[in-house]
Amino acid sequence: MPGPTIVRPIEQQDYEAWLPLWDGYNAFYGRSGETALAGEITRMTWSRFFDAYEPVHALVAESEGRLLGLVHYLYHRSTTAISPNCYLQDLFTTEASRGKGVGRALINAVYERARAAGSGRVYWLTHETNHTAMQLYDKIGERSGFVVYRKLF
Amino acid sequence: MPGPTIVRPIEQQDYEAWLPLWDGYNAFYGRSGETALAGEITRMTWSRFFDAYEPVHALVAESEGRLLGLVHYLYHRSTTAISPNCYLQDLFTTEASRGKGVGRALINAVYERARAAGSGRVYWLTHETNHTAMQLYDKIGERSGFVVYRKLF
Amino acid sequence: MPGPTIVRPIEQQDYEAWLPLWDGYNAFYGRSGETALAGEITRMTWSRFFDAYEPVHALVAESEGRLLGLVHYLYHRSTTAISPNCYLQDLFTTEASRGKGVGRALINAVYERARAAGSGRVYWLTHETNHTAMQLYDKIGERSGFVVYRKLF
Amino acid sequence: MPGPTIVRPIEQQDYEAWLPLWDGYNAFYGRSGETALAGEITRMTWSRFFDAYEPVHALVAESEGRLLGLVHYLYHRSTTAISPNCYLQDLFTTEASRGKGVGRALINAVYERARAAGSGRVYWLTHETNHTAMQLYDKIGERSGFVVYRKLF
C-alpha cells in the first residue's frame, strides 16, 4: 500500500526530480526535441521559484520520497481587482499517478495559498480538445466561457 | 470630415474623459448598477497607471480632443519565457466610433509597445459568444484554442 | 515572570494592536500631529502586507497576547546581484520592552527569512545621531560607511 | 569643440560601449580582478534593463556617438509612501569627461523621469570618504543624515 501523498513548496534539492516532470509537461505541449524549451528558460524559471522578489511559485506532490507531480503558479495584477489574480500556469503528474487525486490535491493546494494571500481568483487554461483534463476541472473549477486570443512576435 | 485619431499614453488630466469609457466597458460585462465595480477598485487601477513600480498601463485613442477608446494592458511573468507576457485586459471604444479602426489601432499600439519591451506575446480574452469582436480579433490575432477555467473565492 | 516572546508574520486581526506601534514609530521620526503620515498611506501599506503580489512584509513580536514590536521589510532589485536585496525599513518596540532583546529578535527574524528567500543582504538606515540604536546595530550588523543622499519632489 | 551631450535610455546595441563603463564603475568599488562581479550578474542586470516587467532602468550620456557615462536606477516600494521610491544605484562617467556636467546631467535625467513617474523621491548612496562626489551631490541633492547598516550572508 502506497504511503500518503503530501503537497509542499519546492526546494532547491528537488531539481533532479523536478526536471523530468517539467520536461514531461513541456513534451505534452509539443515542446520537445527540436521544439524543446530553451535550457536558459528552464534555468530562469527555476531560479524565479526561489527569488523572494518574483511572484512565481512551485509546489510538488511527494509520496515515499518520490515526486508525483508539480504545479507552478504566479500572481499578477488585474485592472478589475485590488488584489492580484493567481494564474495556475503548469500542472503535471506522472503517468503512473494519474486518476489518483494528485492533480486535484495540487490544485487545491494552490487554492489554499491564493485564498490565504488575499487573491480573489485562481485561473488556468486548457485546450478546448483536452476533455480528459476537463473532467477534473469541471468538478473543482468553472469553465468561464472565455477563450484566449494571442499574437506571438 | 473628422480629424485624425491618435493613440497615446493616458495622462492624469484624462480622468474625467476616461471614466465614462471605463464605466461603459464594465457595463458591457455586467458590472453596472448593483453589480458595479467598487469605486475603490477604479481608484486603485487609475493610480496604478501612473505608478512607475506597477506594470499596468493604459493608452487612449483621441480625435479632435475627445477620447474614443481605451486599452489597458499589463506585463506578468510566465514559466515558459524569460521575457514577460503582455495581457491586454481591457479594450473599449465609444459606440459612435466602432467599425472605424479605433479598436484595431489600440491593439496595434499595444503590439508595438510590447514588442519594443521585449515581450514575446500579447494575449487577451473574449467570450466565446462575442462573434462581433472575433471578426476583428481573427484578423489581427490568432485564436489559440485554449479556454479559461477559474475558481472565484 | 513574563511569558516568552515570539516573532511571527502579521495577520489581519493585528490591525488594532499594530496601529499604535506604527504611530509611535512615525512619531519618533517626526511624523505626528500636523506632519503625521497621511491615513491613506497607512491603509495602503497595511494592505500591501497581505497582497501576494507585493514584496512588502511585516513581522510582530508578541508576548502574552500583546504586541511588543514590529518590523517591516521589503525586497527590491539590485544591479549588482541576481537575488534581491532586503530592505528592513521600519523597526519599533514599545518603550516598556526596550533593552530586552525584542528589537534584536525582530531583526534576526528578518535575517532568517531573507536568507531562506535567497537574498544576499539585509540593509537598513539609521540617523547618524542615533547612538542608542547603533549600540544594537553594531553588534548584529555592520556599519557600511555609506551615507544617504536624496532629492525630494 | 565637442558636440552636445545627450542623455537617453540605453538600447540593446549599446552593449559593447556600456560594458567598459560598467566595468570601470565596478572597479572603482573594488569589484575587479579576483573580486570582479560575476559575469552572470552583468548579463542578468543587462537583460533587466529591457524587461518590461522589471523596474530597473538605465540611461547613458552620449556625445558624438561615444558613451561618456551611465546611470542605473530602479523603483521599489516604501512603507511610508504610496508611490515608489527611486533608487539611483549606479553613476559613472569616463575619466576624460569628469567635471564637465555629465554626472549632473545624468542625475537630472533620473529626477525628470522619477518625477514624471509619480515618485516622491530619488535617493542614492555614497561612501562617507568620497568628498569628490559629494561636491556635486551637495549641490543637486541633500545629505539626509542617514547612514547604512547591513548584514551580508
Coordinates of C-alpha atoms in Angstrom, one line a residue, chain B residues 42 107 148:
Chain B
T42 CA -11.4 52.1 -10.1
I107 CA -4.4 46.8 -30.2
V148 CA -10.2 29.7 -19.4

